[in-house]
Amino acid sequence: MYYNPYLKQQILKVPFAKRLKNNIKGIGQAAEIVIDTFLCIVKGQINIKNTVIQMVEVGYMSFPIIFLTSFFTGMVLALQVGSATANLFNEPVYIGMITGYALVKELGPVLTAVVITGRVGAAITAEIGTMKVTEQIDALYTLGTNPIKYLAVPRFISCILMLPLLTAISNIIGVYGGLLVANLSWGIPSTVYMGDILDVMTVQTFFHGFIKSFFFAGILVTVACHKGFQCSGGAEGVGKATTSSVMMSMILMLISDYFLTDLLVSLKID
């Protein structure tokens, strides 16, 4: 077949074709970052100081907002479940079971990932993006420092380790938030509330949400680093990259949540 370079140029001028090309190129660039980061970790090229700093930033500094989010989510769930079951059965029942299941399997991992995306994912993109547009990353290359090793590796490790831990903490806080409402608003003893949870919840139930958090962490940090390293256009470009990073991370998390749920259920991890 005769190759026509002019036809190729005309096709790429079509907005959809150009956007598709950029998206495919972006996927390749993100995959390259992940592979380079993994190779650095395998080779032991880890900056311990930067990694600890990032772990404190992702984990400890995110605790207050995670506490508020999960605590009030548990309270709202208990209030809604109590109201719904009181209308159906003339008394509030199954509050502990439904609240615990909803938090541990779904709301805990997803809400924690979304909140951390808004706080940490945006910060990662903004930090790396600012370094990119001010040519600090080029300076790292000039000094013989690998930007992936210096910037991406600590953030990958901290997100992969801290997000599952925050998810587990979020589950516990949410359950106790529901306990407070169940006890004060519906008069359910704490022993009955906790008994409902422990009677039906298994280790597989906990791991159902816990495993998801590792994938959410990978999506968060991959998108954030990729958008940061590909940032251009000065301060305006940094703002656009940060917004794009947060929105894309959330969309990918919600899409992957369905497929992860289907996979885990098929593997009897539910």
PDB file of C-alpha atoms in Angstrom:
ATOM      1  CA  MET A   1       0.000   0.000   0.000  1.00  0.00           C
ATOM      2  CA  TYR A   2       1.270   3.457  -0.906  1.00  0.00           C
ATOM      3  CA  TYR A   3       2.197   5.486   2.183  1.00  0.00           C
ATOM      4  CA  ASN A   4       0.883   9.031   2.039  1.00  0.00           C
ATOM      5  CA  PRO A   5       2.475  11.266   4.715  1.00  0.00           C
ATOM      6  CA  TYR A   6       0.210  14.160   3.731  1.00  0.00           C
ATOM      7  CA  LEU A   7      -2.889  12.044   4.472  1.00  0.00           C
ATOM      8  CA  LYS A   8      -1.457  11.171   7.883  1.00  0.00           C
ATOM      9  CA  GLN A   9      -0.948  14.847   8.679  1.00  0.00           C
ATOM     10  CA  GLN A  10      -4.495  15.666   7.616  1.00  0.00           C
ATOM     11  CA  ILE A  11      -5.926  12.879   9.807  1.00  0.00           C
ATOM     12  CA  LEU A  12      -3.970  14.076  12.840  1.00  0.00           C
ATOM     13  CA  LYS A  13      -5.454  17.542  12.377  1.00  0.00           C
ATOM     14  CA  VAL A  14      -8.891  16.134  13.192  1.00  0.00           C
ATOM     15  CA  PRO A  15      -9.569  16.961  16.900  1.00  0.00           C
ATOM     16  CA  PHE A  16     -10.666  13.426  17.818  1.00  0.00           C
ATOM     17  CA  ALA A  17      -7.684  11.781  16.104  1.00  0.00           C
ATOM     18  CA  LYS A  18      -5.278  14.236  17.690  1.00  0.00           C
ATOM     19  CA  ARG A  19      -6.798  13.694  21.115  1.00  0.00           C
ATOM     20  CA  LEU A  20      -6.679   9.917  20.689  1.00  0.00           C
ATOM     21  CA  LYS A  21      -3.020  10.092  19.677  1.00  0.00           C
ATOM     22  CA  ASN A  22      -2.186  12.234  22.719  1.00  0.00           C
ATOM     23  CA  ASN A  23      -4.058   9.863  25.039  1.00  0.00           C
ATOM     24  CA  ILE A  24      -2.235   6.809  23.707  1.00  0.00           C
ATOM     25  CA  LYS A  25       1.065   8.664  23.976  1.00  0.00           C
ATOM     26  CA  GLY A  26       0.201   9.632  27.557  1.00  0.00           C
ATOM     27  CA  ILE A  27      -0.501   6.015  28.488  1.00  0.00           C
ATOM     28  CA  GLY A  28       2.921   5.032  27.161  1.00  0.00           C
ATOM     29  CA  GLN A  29       4.622   7.831  29.090  1.00  0.00           C
ATOM     30  CA  ALA A  30       2.835   6.850  32.310  1.00  0.00           C
ATOM     31  CA  ALA A  31       3.819   3.207  31.798  1.00  0.00           C
ATOM     32  CA  GLU A  32       7.433   4.294  31.289  1.00  0.00           C
ATOM     33  CA  ILE A  33       7.384   6.166  34.615  1.00  0.00           C
ATOM     34  CA  VAL A  34       5.974   3.116  36.403  1.00  0.00           C
ATOM     35  CA  ILE A  35       8.568   0.780  34.872  1.00  0.00           C
ATOM     36  CA  ASP A  36      11.479   3.115  35.642  1.00  0.00           C
ATOM     37  CA  THR A  37      10.233   3.566  39.202  1.00  0.00           C
ATOM     38  CA  PHE A  38       9.871  -0.190  39.699  1.00  0.00           C
ATOM     39  CA  LEU A  39      13.390  -0.784  38.370  1.00  0.00           C
ATOM     40  CA  CYS A  40      14.807   1.836  40.756  1.00  0.00           C
ATOM     41  CA  ILE A  41      13.048   0.164  43.701  1.00  0.00           C
ATOM     42  CA  VAL A  42      14.259  -3.301  42.675  1.00  0.00           C
ATOM     43  CA  LYS A  43      17.825  -2.000  42.368  1.00  0.00           C
ATOM     44  CA  GLY A  44      17.574  -0.437  45.830  1.00  0.00           C
ATOM     45  CA  GLN A  45      17.896   3.100  44.510  1.00  0.00           C
ATOM     46  CA  ILE A  46      15.712   4.576  47.246  1.00  0.00           C
ATOM     47  CA  ASN A  47      16.268   7.938  48.891  1.00  0.00           C
ATOM     48  CA  ILE A  48      15.349   7.066  52.479  1.00  0.00           C
ATOM     49  CA  LYS A  49      15.143  10.661  53.688  1.00  0.00           C
ATOM     50  CA  ASN A  50      12.789  11.787  50.929  1.00  0.00           C
ATOM     51  CA  THR A  51      10.706   8.630  51.322  1.00  0.00           C
ATOM     52  CA  VAL A  52      10.193   9.215  55.055  1.00  0.00           C
ATOM     53  CA  ILE A  53       9.276  12.852  54.410  1.00  0.00           C
ATOM     54  CA  GLN A  54       6.696  11.784  51.843  1.00  0.00           C
ATOM     55  CA  MET A  55       5.301   9.083  54.143  1.00  0.00           C
ATOM     56  CA  VAL A  56       4.767  11.706  56.849  1.00  0.00           C
ATOM     57  CA  GLU A  57       3.116  14.011  54.307  1.00  0.00           C
ATOM     58  CA  VAL A  58       0.838  11.336  52.874  1.00  0.00           C
ATOM     59  CA  GLY A  59       0.047   9.507  56.108  1.00  0.00           C
ATOM     60  CA  TYR A  60       0.369  11.629  59.233  1.00  0.00           C
ATOM     61  CA  MET A  61      -0.583  14.968  57.688  1.00  0.00           C
ATOM     62  CA  SER A  62      -3.664  13.427  56.027  1.00  0.00           C
ATOM     63  CA  PHE A  63      -5.012  11.893  59.228  1.00  0.00           C
ATOM     64  CA  PRO A  64      -7.177  14.866  60.387  1.00  0.00           C
ATOM     65  CA  ILE A  65      -9.154  15.072  57.139  1.00  0.00           C
ATOM     66  CA  ILE A  66      -9.466  11.280  56.967  1.00  0.00           C
ATOM     67  CA  PHE A  67     -10.754  11.263  60.544  1.00  0.00           C
ATOM     68  CA  LEU A  68     -13.435  13.867  59.816  1.00  0.00           C
ATOM     69  CA  THR A  69     -14.482  12.271  56.530  1.00  0.00           C
ATOM     70  CA  SER A  70     -14.768   8.701  57.822  1.00  0.00           C
ATOM     71  CA  PHE A  71     -16.276   9.615  61.201  1.00  0.00           C
ATOM     72  CA  PHE A  72     -19.123  11.643  59.750  1.00  0.00           C
ATOM     73  CA  THR A  73     -19.637   9.136  56.928  1.00  0.00           C
ATOM     74  CA  GLY A  74     -20.169   6.436  59.552  1.00  0.00           C
ATOM     75  CA  MET A  75     -22.558   8.706  61.435  1.00  0.00           C
ATOM     76  CA  VAL A  76     -24.599   9.486  58.315  1.00  0.00           C
ATOM     77  CA  LEU A  77     -24.757   5.807  57.342  1.00  0.00           C
ATOM     78  CA  ALA A  78     -26.018   4.769  60.776  1.00  0.00           C
ATOM     79  CA  LEU A  79     -28.596   7.558  60.741  1.00  0.00           C
ATOM     80  CA  GLN A  80     -29.861   6.675  57.258  1.00  0.00           C
ATOM     81  CA  VAL A  81     -29.927   2.921  57.874  1.00  0.00           C
ATOM     82  CA  GLY A  82     -31.722   3.401  61.190  1.00  0.00           C
ATOM     83  CA  SER A  83     -34.301   5.664  59.573  1.00  0.00           C
ATOM     84  CA  ALA A  84     -34.891   3.316  56.634  1.00  0.00           C
ATOM     85  CA  THR A  85     -35.195   0.148  58.737  1.00  0.00           C
ATOM     86  CA  ALA A  86     -37.403   1.919  61.284  1.00  0.00           C
ATOM     87  CA  ASN A  87     -39.836   2.762  58.482  1.00  0.00           C
ATOM     88  CA  LEU A  88     -39.731  -0.779  57.097  1.00  0.00           C
ATOM     89  CA  PHE A  89     -39.698  -2.856  60.293  1.00  0.00           C
ATOM     90  CA  ASN A  90     -41.014  -0.322  62.842  1.00  0.00           C
ATOM     91  CA  GLU A  91     -37.664  -0.424  64.640  1.00  0.00           C
ATOM     92  CA  PRO A  92     -34.048   0.271  63.667  1.00  0.00           C
ATOM     93  CA  VAL A  93     -32.298  -3.021  62.862  1.00  0.00           C
ATOM     94  CA  TYR A  94     -29.165  -4.202  61.038  1.00  0.00           C
ATOM     95  CA  ILE A  95     -27.453  -0.831  61.593  1.00  0.00           C
ATOM     96  CA  GLY A  96     -24.136  -2.353  62.612  1.00  0.00           C
ATOM     97  CA  MET A  97     -24.098  -4.945  59.846  1.00  0.00           C
ATOM     98  CA  ILE A  98     -24.994  -2.572  56.999  1.00  0.00           C
ATOM     99  CA  THR A  99     -22.784   0.267  58.220  1.00  0.00           C
ATOM    100  CA  GLY A 100     -19.806  -2.034  58.708  1.00  0.00           C
ATOM    101  CA  TYR A 101     -20.219  -3.735  55.357  1.00  0.00           C
ATOM    102  CA  ALA A 102     -20.658  -0.486  53.442  1.00  0.00           C
ATOM    103  CA  LEU A 103     -17.627   1.111  55.080  1.00  0.00           C
ATOM    104  CA  VAL A 104     -15.178  -1.776  54.972  1.00  0.00           C
ATOM    105  CA  LYS A 105     -15.985  -3.060  51.497  1.00  0.00           C
ATOM    106  CA  GLU A 106     -16.704   0.131  49.568  1.00  0.00           C
ATOM    107  CA  LEU A 107     -16.969   3.548  51.174  1.00  0.00           C
ATOM    108  CA  GLY A 108     -13.811   3.304  53.271  1.00  0.00           C
ATOM    109  CA  PRO A 109     -11.396   2.542  50.404  1.00  0.00           C
ATOM    110  CA  VAL A 110     -13.094   4.804  47.851  1.00  0.00           C
ATOM    111  CA  LEU A 111     -13.617   7.858  50.059  1.00  0.00           C
ATOM    112  CA  THR A 112     -10.113   7.599  51.497  1.00  0.00           C
ATOM    113  CA  ALA A 113      -8.619   7.375  48.013  1.00  0.00           C
ATOM    114  CA  VAL A 114     -10.698  10.325  46.772  1.00  0.00           C
ATOM    115  CA  VAL A 115      -9.751  12.500  49.741  1.00  0.00           C
ATOM    116  CA  ILE A 116      -6.054  11.614  49.432  1.00  0.00           C
ATOM    117  CA  THR A 117      -6.236  12.317  45.699  1.00  0.00           C
ATOM    118  CA  GLY A 118      -7.559  15.803  46.365  1.00  0.00           C
ATOM    119  CA  ARG A 119      -4.897  16.495  48.951  1.00  0.00           C
ATOM    120  CA  VAL A 120      -1.799  14.467  48.027  1.00  0.00           C
ATOM    121  CA  GLY A 121      -2.318  13.806  44.320  1.00  0.00           C
ATOM    122  CA  ALA A 122      -2.811  17.485  43.609  1.00  0.00           C
ATOM    123  CA  ALA A 123       0.268  18.377  45.673  1.00  0.00           C
ATOM    124  CA  ILE A 124       2.456  15.834  43.860  1.00  0.00           C
ATOM    125  CA  THR A 125       1.418  17.136  40.450  1.00  0.00           C
ATOM    126  CA  ALA A 126       1.865  20.753  41.499  1.00  0.00           C
ATOM    127  CA  GLU A 127       5.317  20.131  43.009  1.00  0.00           C
ATOM    128  CA  ILE A 128       6.715  18.153  40.086  1.00  0.00           C
ATOM    129  CA  GLY A 129       4.953  20.377  37.548  1.00  0.00           C
ATOM    130  CA  THR A 130       6.446  23.507  39.081  1.00  0.00           C
ATOM    131  CA  MET A 131       9.895  21.925  38.958  1.00  0.00           C
ATOM    132  CA  LYS A 132       9.304  21.021  35.313  1.00  0.00           C
ATOM    133  CA  VAL A 133       8.221  24.474  34.132  1.00  0.00           C
ATOM    134  CA  THR A 134      11.010  26.191  36.104  1.00  0.00           C
ATOM    135  CA  GLU A 135      13.552  23.778  34.539  1.00  0.00           C
ATOM    136  CA  GLN A 136      14.595  22.330  37.900  1.00  0.00           C
ATOM    137  CA  ILE A 137      14.148  18.816  36.489  1.00  0.00           C
ATOM    138  CA  ASP A 138      16.525  19.699  33.647  1.00  0.00           C
ATOM    139  CA  ALA A 139      18.960  20.869  36.321  1.00  0.00           C
ATOM    140  CA  LEU A 140      18.721  17.456  37.998  1.00  0.00           C
ATOM    141  CA  TYR A 141      19.695  15.795  34.715  1.00  0.00           C
ATOM    142  CA  THR A 142      22.597  18.224  34.406  1.00  0.00           C
ATOM    143  CA  LEU A 143      23.797  17.334  37.902  1.00  0.00           C
ATOM    144  CA  GLY A 144      23.641  13.629  37.068  1.00  0.00           C
ATOM    145  CA  THR A 145      20.586  12.944  39.267  1.00  0.00           C
ATOM    146  CA  ASN A 146      17.797  10.715  38.007  1.00  0.00           C
ATOM    147  CA  PRO A 147      14.492  12.634  38.513  1.00  0.00           C
ATOM    148  CA  ILE A 148      12.569   9.348  38.710  1.00  0.00           C
ATOM    149  CA  LYS A 149      14.769   8.172  41.574  1.00  0.00           C
ATOM    150  CA  TYR A 150      14.710  11.533  43.328  1.00  0.00           C
ATOM    151  CA  LEU A 151      11.046  12.506  42.818  1.00  0.00           C
ATOM    152  CA  ALA A 152       8.899   9.558  41.749  1.00  0.00           C
ATOM    153  CA  VAL A 153      10.271   6.671  43.836  1.00  0.00           C
ATOM    154  CA  PRO A 154       9.682   8.269  47.293  1.00  0.00           C
ATOM    155  CA  ARG A 155       6.154   9.265  46.311  1.00  0.00           C
ATOM    156  CA  PHE A 156       5.322   5.837  44.893  1.00  0.00           C
ATOM    157  CA  ILE A 157       6.524   4.051  48.027  1.00  0.00           C
ATOM    158  CA  SER A 158       4.788   6.447  50.410  1.00  0.00           C
ATOM    159  CA  CYS A 159       1.424   6.257  48.607  1.00  0.00           C
ATOM    160  CA  ILE A 160       1.512   2.471  48.226  1.00  0.00           C
ATOM    161  CA  LEU A 161       2.291   2.037  51.942  1.00  0.00           C
ATOM    162  CA  MET A 162       0.233   4.832  53.490  1.00  0.00           C
ATOM    163  CA  LEU A 163      -3.056   4.668  51.583  1.00  0.00           C
ATOM    164  CA  PRO A 164      -3.921   1.091  52.684  1.00  0.00           C
ATOM    165  CA  LEU A 165      -2.990   2.015  56.257  1.00  0.00           C
ATOM    166  CA  LEU A 166      -5.201   5.109  56.110  1.00  0.00           C
ATOM    167  CA  THR A 167      -7.992   2.963  54.673  1.00  0.00           C
ATOM    168  CA  ALA A 168      -7.814   0.553  57.609  1.00  0.00           C
ATOM    169  CA  ILE A 169      -7.849   3.459  60.058  1.00  0.00           C
ATOM    170  CA  SER A 170     -10.738   5.038  58.160  1.00  0.00           C
ATOM    171  CA  ASN A 171     -12.769   1.832  58.482  1.00  0.00           C
ATOM    172  CA  ILE A 172     -12.294   1.750  62.243  1.00  0.00           C
ATOM    173  CA  ILE A 173     -13.152   5.432  62.693  1.00  0.00           C
ATOM    174  CA  GLY A 174     -16.232   5.112  60.488  1.00  0.00           C
ATOM    175  CA  VAL A 175     -17.498   2.120  62.449  1.00  0.00           C
ATOM    176  CA  TYR A 176     -17.163   4.031  65.713  1.00  0.00           C
ATOM    177  CA  GLY A 177     -18.889   7.042  64.167  1.00  0.00           C
ATOM    178  CA  GLY A 178     -21.805   4.773  63.347  1.00  0.00           C
ATOM    179  CA  LEU A 179     -21.687   3.350  66.869  1.00  0.00           C
ATOM    180  CA  LEU A 180     -22.103   6.835  68.336  1.00  0.00           C
ATOM    181  CA  VAL A 181     -25.241   7.549  66.307  1.00  0.00           C
ATOM    182  CA  ALA A 182     -26.666   4.054  66.815  1.00  0.00           C
ATOM    183  CA  ASN A 183     -26.285   4.447  70.562  1.00  0.00           C
ATOM    184  CA  LEU A 184     -27.400   8.075  70.977  1.00  0.00           C
ATOM    185  CA  SER A 185     -30.040   8.388  68.244  1.00  0.00           C
ATOM    186  CA  TRP A 186     -31.517   4.898  68.112  1.00  0.00           C
ATOM    187  CA  GLY A 187     -30.764   3.576  71.602  1.00  0.00           C
ATOM    188  CA  ILE A 188     -28.883   0.516  70.356  1.00  0.00           C
ATOM    189  CA  PRO A 189     -26.325  -0.804  72.900  1.00  0.00           C
ATOM    190  CA  SER A 190     -22.730  -0.841  71.738  1.00  0.00           C
ATOM    191  CA  THR A 191     -22.518  -4.599  72.352  1.00  0.00           C
ATOM    192  CA  VAL A 192     -25.418  -5.232  69.968  1.00  0.00           C
ATOM    193  CA  TYR A 193     -23.973  -2.890  67.340  1.00  0.00           C
ATOM    194  CA  MET A 194     -20.510  -4.430  67.452  1.00  0.00           C
ATOM    195  CA  GLY A 195     -21.964  -7.917  67.690  1.00  0.00           C
ATOM    196  CA  ASP A 196     -23.874  -7.400  64.445  1.00  0.00           C
ATOM    197  CA  ILE A 197     -20.634  -6.433  62.727  1.00  0.00           C
ATOM    198  CA  LEU A 198     -18.488  -9.238  64.140  1.00  0.00           C
ATOM    199  CA  ASP A 199     -21.125 -11.898  63.484  1.00  0.00           C
ATOM    200  CA  VAL A 200     -21.240 -11.343  59.736  1.00  0.00           C
ATOM    201  CA  MET A 201     -17.868  -9.820  58.872  1.00  0.00           C
ATOM    202  CA  THR A 202     -14.927 -12.063  58.016  1.00  0.00           C
ATOM    203  CA  VAL A 203     -11.269 -11.562  57.173  1.00  0.00           C
ATOM    204  CA  GLN A 204     -12.174 -11.737  53.476  1.00  0.00           C
ATOM    205  CA  THR A 205     -14.563  -8.824  53.971  1.00  0.00           C
ATOM    206  CA  PHE A 206     -11.751  -6.678  55.325  1.00  0.00           C
ATOM    207  CA  PHE A 207      -9.322  -7.686  52.589  1.00  0.00           C
ATOM    208  CA  HIS A 208     -11.929  -6.928  49.926  1.00  0.00           C
ATOM    209  CA  GLY A 209     -11.535  -3.210  50.581  1.00  0.00           C
ATOM    210  CA  PHE A 210      -7.927  -3.365  51.725  1.00  0.00           C
ATOM    211  CA  ILE A 211      -6.742  -4.870  48.425  1.00  0.00           C
ATOM    212  CA  LYS A 212      -8.579  -2.182  46.478  1.00  0.00           C
ATOM    213  CA  SER A 213      -6.645   0.533  48.295  1.00  0.00           C
ATOM    214  CA  PHE A 214      -3.328  -0.716  46.836  1.00  0.00           C
ATOM    215  CA  PHE A 215      -4.694  -0.331  43.301  1.00  0.00           C
ATOM    216  CA  PHE A 216      -6.155   3.084  44.107  1.00  0.00           C
ATOM    217  CA  ALA A 217      -2.773   4.188  45.472  1.00  0.00           C
ATOM    218  CA  GLY A 218      -1.064   3.032  42.286  1.00  0.00           C
ATOM    219  CA  ILE A 219      -3.539   4.954  40.125  1.00  0.00           C
ATOM    220  CA  LEU A 220      -3.209   8.086  42.255  1.00  0.00           C
ATOM    221  CA  VAL A 221       0.580   8.319  42.245  1.00  0.00           C
ATOM    222  CA  THR A 222       0.999   7.216  38.611  1.00  0.00           C
ATOM    223  CA  VAL A 223      -1.383   9.849  37.273  1.00  0.00           C
ATOM    224  CA  ALA A 224      -0.008  12.550  39.599  1.00  0.00           C
ATOM    225  CA  CYS A 225       3.621  11.922  38.642  1.00  0.00           C
ATOM    226  CA  HIS A 226       2.832  11.595  34.945  1.00  0.00           C
ATOM    227  CA  LYS A 227       0.909  14.873  34.845  1.00  0.00           C
ATOM    228  CA  GLY A 228       3.699  16.577  36.761  1.00  0.00           C
ATOM    229  CA  PHE A 229       6.505  15.354  34.509  1.00  0.00           C
ATOM    230  CA  GLN A 230       4.551  16.256  31.360  1.00  0.00           C
ATOM    231  CA  CYS A 231       3.528  19.698  32.612  1.00  0.00           C
ATOM    232  CA  SER A 232       4.252  22.740  30.427  1.00  0.00           C
ATOM    233  CA  GLY A 233       3.046  26.282  29.934  1.00  0.00           C
ATOM    234  CA  GLY A 234       4.149  28.050  33.086  1.00  0.00           C
ATOM    235  CA  ALA A 235       1.865  28.710  36.062  1.00  0.00           C
ATOM    236  CA  GLU A 236      -1.274  28.224  33.974  1.00  0.00           C
ATOM    237  CA  GLY A 237       0.009  24.844  32.826  1.00  0.00           C
ATOM    238  CA  VAL A 238       0.634  23.767  36.414  1.00  0.00           C
ATOM    239  CA  GLY A 239      -2.944  24.646  37.333  1.00  0.00           C
ATOM    240  CA  LYS A 240      -4.366  22.731  34.377  1.00  0.00           C
ATOM    241  CA  ALA A 241      -2.134  19.718  35.077  1.00  0.00           C
ATOM    242  CA  THR A 242      -3.214  19.644  38.736  1.00  0.00           C
ATOM    243  CA  THR A 243      -6.914  19.811  37.871  1.00  0.00           C
ATOM    244  CA  SER A 244      -6.510  17.164  35.175  1.00  0.00           C
ATOM    245  CA  SER A 245      -4.575  14.921  37.563  1.00  0.00           C
ATOM    246  CA  VAL A 246      -7.248  14.996  40.258  1.00  0.00           C
ATOM    247  CA  MET A 247     -10.152  14.471  37.861  1.00  0.00           C
ATOM    248  CA  MET A 248      -8.469  11.667  35.918  1.00  0.00           C
ATOM    249  CA  SER A 249      -7.415   9.874  39.108  1.00  0.00           C
ATOM    250  CA  MET A 250     -10.956   9.949  40.499  1.00  0.00           C
ATOM    251  CA  ILE A 251     -12.489   8.740  37.241  1.00  0.00           C
ATOM    252  CA  LEU A 252      -9.991   5.883  36.892  1.00  0.00           C
ATOM    253  CA  MET A 253     -10.531   4.882  40.529  1.00  0.00           C
ATOM    254  CA  LEU A 254     -14.310   4.696  40.129  1.00  0.00           C
ATOM    255  CA  ILE A 255     -14.020   2.748  36.881  1.00  0.00           C
ATOM    256  CA  SER A 256     -11.439   0.334  38.296  1.00  0.00           C
ATOM    257  CA  ASP A 257     -13.543  -0.074  41.451  1.00  0.00           C
ATOM    258  CA  TYR A 258     -16.218  -1.922  39.507  1.00  0.00           C
ATOM    259  CA  PHE A 259     -13.798  -4.313  37.818  1.00  0.00           C
ATOM    260  CA  LEU A 260     -11.851  -4.896  41.044  1.00  0.00           C
ATOM    261  CA  THR A 261     -15.101  -5.670  42.867  1.00  0.00           C
ATOM    262  CA  ASP A 262     -16.126  -8.132  40.173  1.00  0.00           C
ATOM    263  CA  LEU A 263     -12.688  -9.796  40.285  1.00  0.00           C
ATOM    264  CA  LEU A 264     -12.552 -10.029  44.083  1.00  0.00           C
ATOM    265  CA  VAL A 265     -16.096 -11.433  44.286  1.00  0.00           C
ATOM    266  CA  SER A 266     -15.228 -14.052  41.664  1.00  0.00           C
ATOM    267  CA  LEU A 267     -12.182 -14.978  43.774  1.00  0.00           C
ATOM    268  CA  LYS A 268     -14.442 -15.346  46.858  1.00  0.00           C
ATOM    269  CA  ILE A 269     -12.754 -12.404  48.594  1.00  0.00           C
ATOM    270  CA  ASP A 270     -15.972 -10.855  49.833  1.00  0.00           C
TER     271      ASP A 270
END
